[in-house]
GROMACS .gro file of C-alpha atoms in nm:
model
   93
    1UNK     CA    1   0.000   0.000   0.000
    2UNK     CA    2   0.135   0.352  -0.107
    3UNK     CA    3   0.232   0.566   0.182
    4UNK     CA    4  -0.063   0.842   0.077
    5UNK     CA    5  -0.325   0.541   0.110
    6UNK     CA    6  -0.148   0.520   0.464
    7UNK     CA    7  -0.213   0.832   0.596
    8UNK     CA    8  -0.538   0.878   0.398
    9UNK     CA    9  -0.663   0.601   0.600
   10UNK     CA   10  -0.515   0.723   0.899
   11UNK     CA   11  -0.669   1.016   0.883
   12UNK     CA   12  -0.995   0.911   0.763
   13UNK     CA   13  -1.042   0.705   1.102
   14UNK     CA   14  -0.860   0.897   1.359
   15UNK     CA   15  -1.058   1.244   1.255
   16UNK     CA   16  -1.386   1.108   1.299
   17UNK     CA   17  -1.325   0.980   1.611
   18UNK     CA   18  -1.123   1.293   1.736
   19UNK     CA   19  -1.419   1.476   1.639
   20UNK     CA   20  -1.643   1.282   1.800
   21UNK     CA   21  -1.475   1.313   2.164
   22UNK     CA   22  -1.453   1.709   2.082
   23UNK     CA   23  -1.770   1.697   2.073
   24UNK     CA   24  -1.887   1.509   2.400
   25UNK     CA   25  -1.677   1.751   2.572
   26UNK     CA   26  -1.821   2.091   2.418
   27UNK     CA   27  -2.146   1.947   2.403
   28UNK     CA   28  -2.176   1.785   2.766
   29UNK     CA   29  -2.472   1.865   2.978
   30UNK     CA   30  -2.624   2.056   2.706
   31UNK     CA   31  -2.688   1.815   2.420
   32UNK     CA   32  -2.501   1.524   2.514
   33UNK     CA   33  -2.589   1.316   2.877
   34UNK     CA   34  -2.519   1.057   3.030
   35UNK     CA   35  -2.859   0.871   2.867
   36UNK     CA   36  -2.696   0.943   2.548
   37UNK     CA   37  -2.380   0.741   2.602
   38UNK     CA   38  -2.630   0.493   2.738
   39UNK     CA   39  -2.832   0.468   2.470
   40UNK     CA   40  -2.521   0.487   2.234
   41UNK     CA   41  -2.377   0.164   2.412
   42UNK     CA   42  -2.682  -0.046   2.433
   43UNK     CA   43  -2.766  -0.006   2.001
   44UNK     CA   44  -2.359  -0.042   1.905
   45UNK     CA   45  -2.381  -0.376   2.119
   46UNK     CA   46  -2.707  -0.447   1.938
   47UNK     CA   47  -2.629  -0.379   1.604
   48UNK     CA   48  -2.266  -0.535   1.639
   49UNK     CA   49  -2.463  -0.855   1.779
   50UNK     CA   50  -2.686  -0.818   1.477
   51UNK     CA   51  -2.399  -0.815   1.211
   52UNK     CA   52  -2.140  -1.059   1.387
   53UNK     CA   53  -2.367  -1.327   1.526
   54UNK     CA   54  -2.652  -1.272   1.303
   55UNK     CA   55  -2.568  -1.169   0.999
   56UNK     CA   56  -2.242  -1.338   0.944
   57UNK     CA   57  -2.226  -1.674   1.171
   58UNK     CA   58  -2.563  -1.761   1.154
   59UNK     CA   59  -2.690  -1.680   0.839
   60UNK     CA   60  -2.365  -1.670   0.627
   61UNK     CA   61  -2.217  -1.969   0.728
   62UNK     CA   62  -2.444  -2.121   0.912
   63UNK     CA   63  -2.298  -2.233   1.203
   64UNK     CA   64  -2.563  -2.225   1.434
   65UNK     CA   65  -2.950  -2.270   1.412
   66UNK     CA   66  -3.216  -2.114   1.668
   67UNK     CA   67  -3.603  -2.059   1.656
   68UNK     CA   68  -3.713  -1.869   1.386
   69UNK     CA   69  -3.795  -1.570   1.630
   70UNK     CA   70  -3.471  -1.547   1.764
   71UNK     CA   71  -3.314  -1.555   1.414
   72UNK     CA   72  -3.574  -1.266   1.276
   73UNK     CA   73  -3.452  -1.034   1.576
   74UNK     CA   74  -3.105  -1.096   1.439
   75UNK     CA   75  -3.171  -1.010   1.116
   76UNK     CA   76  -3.336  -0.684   1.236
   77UNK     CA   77  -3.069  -0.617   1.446
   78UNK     CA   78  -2.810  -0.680   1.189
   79UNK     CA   79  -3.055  -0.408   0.972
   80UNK     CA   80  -3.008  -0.177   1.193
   81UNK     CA   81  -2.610  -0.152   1.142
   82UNK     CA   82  -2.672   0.023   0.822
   83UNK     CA   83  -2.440  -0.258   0.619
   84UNK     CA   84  -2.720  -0.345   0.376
   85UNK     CA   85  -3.017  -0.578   0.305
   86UNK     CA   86  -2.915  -0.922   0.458
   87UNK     CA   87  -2.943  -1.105   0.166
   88UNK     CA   88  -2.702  -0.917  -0.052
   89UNK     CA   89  -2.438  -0.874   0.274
   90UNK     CA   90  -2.494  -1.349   0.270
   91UNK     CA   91  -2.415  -1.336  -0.109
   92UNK     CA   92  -2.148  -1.048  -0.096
   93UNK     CA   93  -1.946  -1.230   0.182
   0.00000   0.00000   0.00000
C-alpha cells in the first residue's frame, strides 16, 4: 500500500473519532448526557450482535440454528447496522 493510502486512512479514522470526543466535551450537559452514552452503548452492542452473530455466523455460514424468532430479531438487528439488506451482505461475503 502507497504511503498516501497510509495516511489517507489514517486520517480518515482517527478524525472522525477525534471529532467525536470534541464533541462530548463541548457538548456535555447541554446536548449530550449521560442517557446518550447509554443509549449509544446499548444499540452499538445491538447492532454489532446483529452483524457478527446474526448476519455473518448464523446466516452466512451457518454455524448455528435457533427458533425462527430469535433468528428474525437478528436479522433486524443486523438491519439496523446500516451494512445493507441481509441477503445481498450473505451473497457479498
Amino acid at each position: 500500500m502507497p504511503r498516501i493510502q497510509r495516511y489517507a486512512n489514517l486520517v480518515a479514522v482517527v478524525v472522525p473519532f477525534v471529532a467525536f470526543v470534541a464533541a462530548l466535551v463541548l457538548l456535555w450537559n447541554h446536548a449530550v448526557a449521560g442517557t446518550d452514552l447509554a443509549i449509544l452503548a446499548a444499540m452499538y452492542l445491538i447492532t454489532a450482535s446483529g452483524i457478527t452473530i446474526g448476519f455473518h455466523r448464523m446466516l452466512t455460514h451457518r454455524s448455528f440454528a435457533t427458533h425462527k424468532p430469535i433468528e428474525y430479531a437478528f436479522a433486524a438487528a443486523g438491519s439496523m447496522a446500516v451494512q445493507g439488506p441481509v441477503i445481498d451482505w450473505v451473497a457479498d461475503h
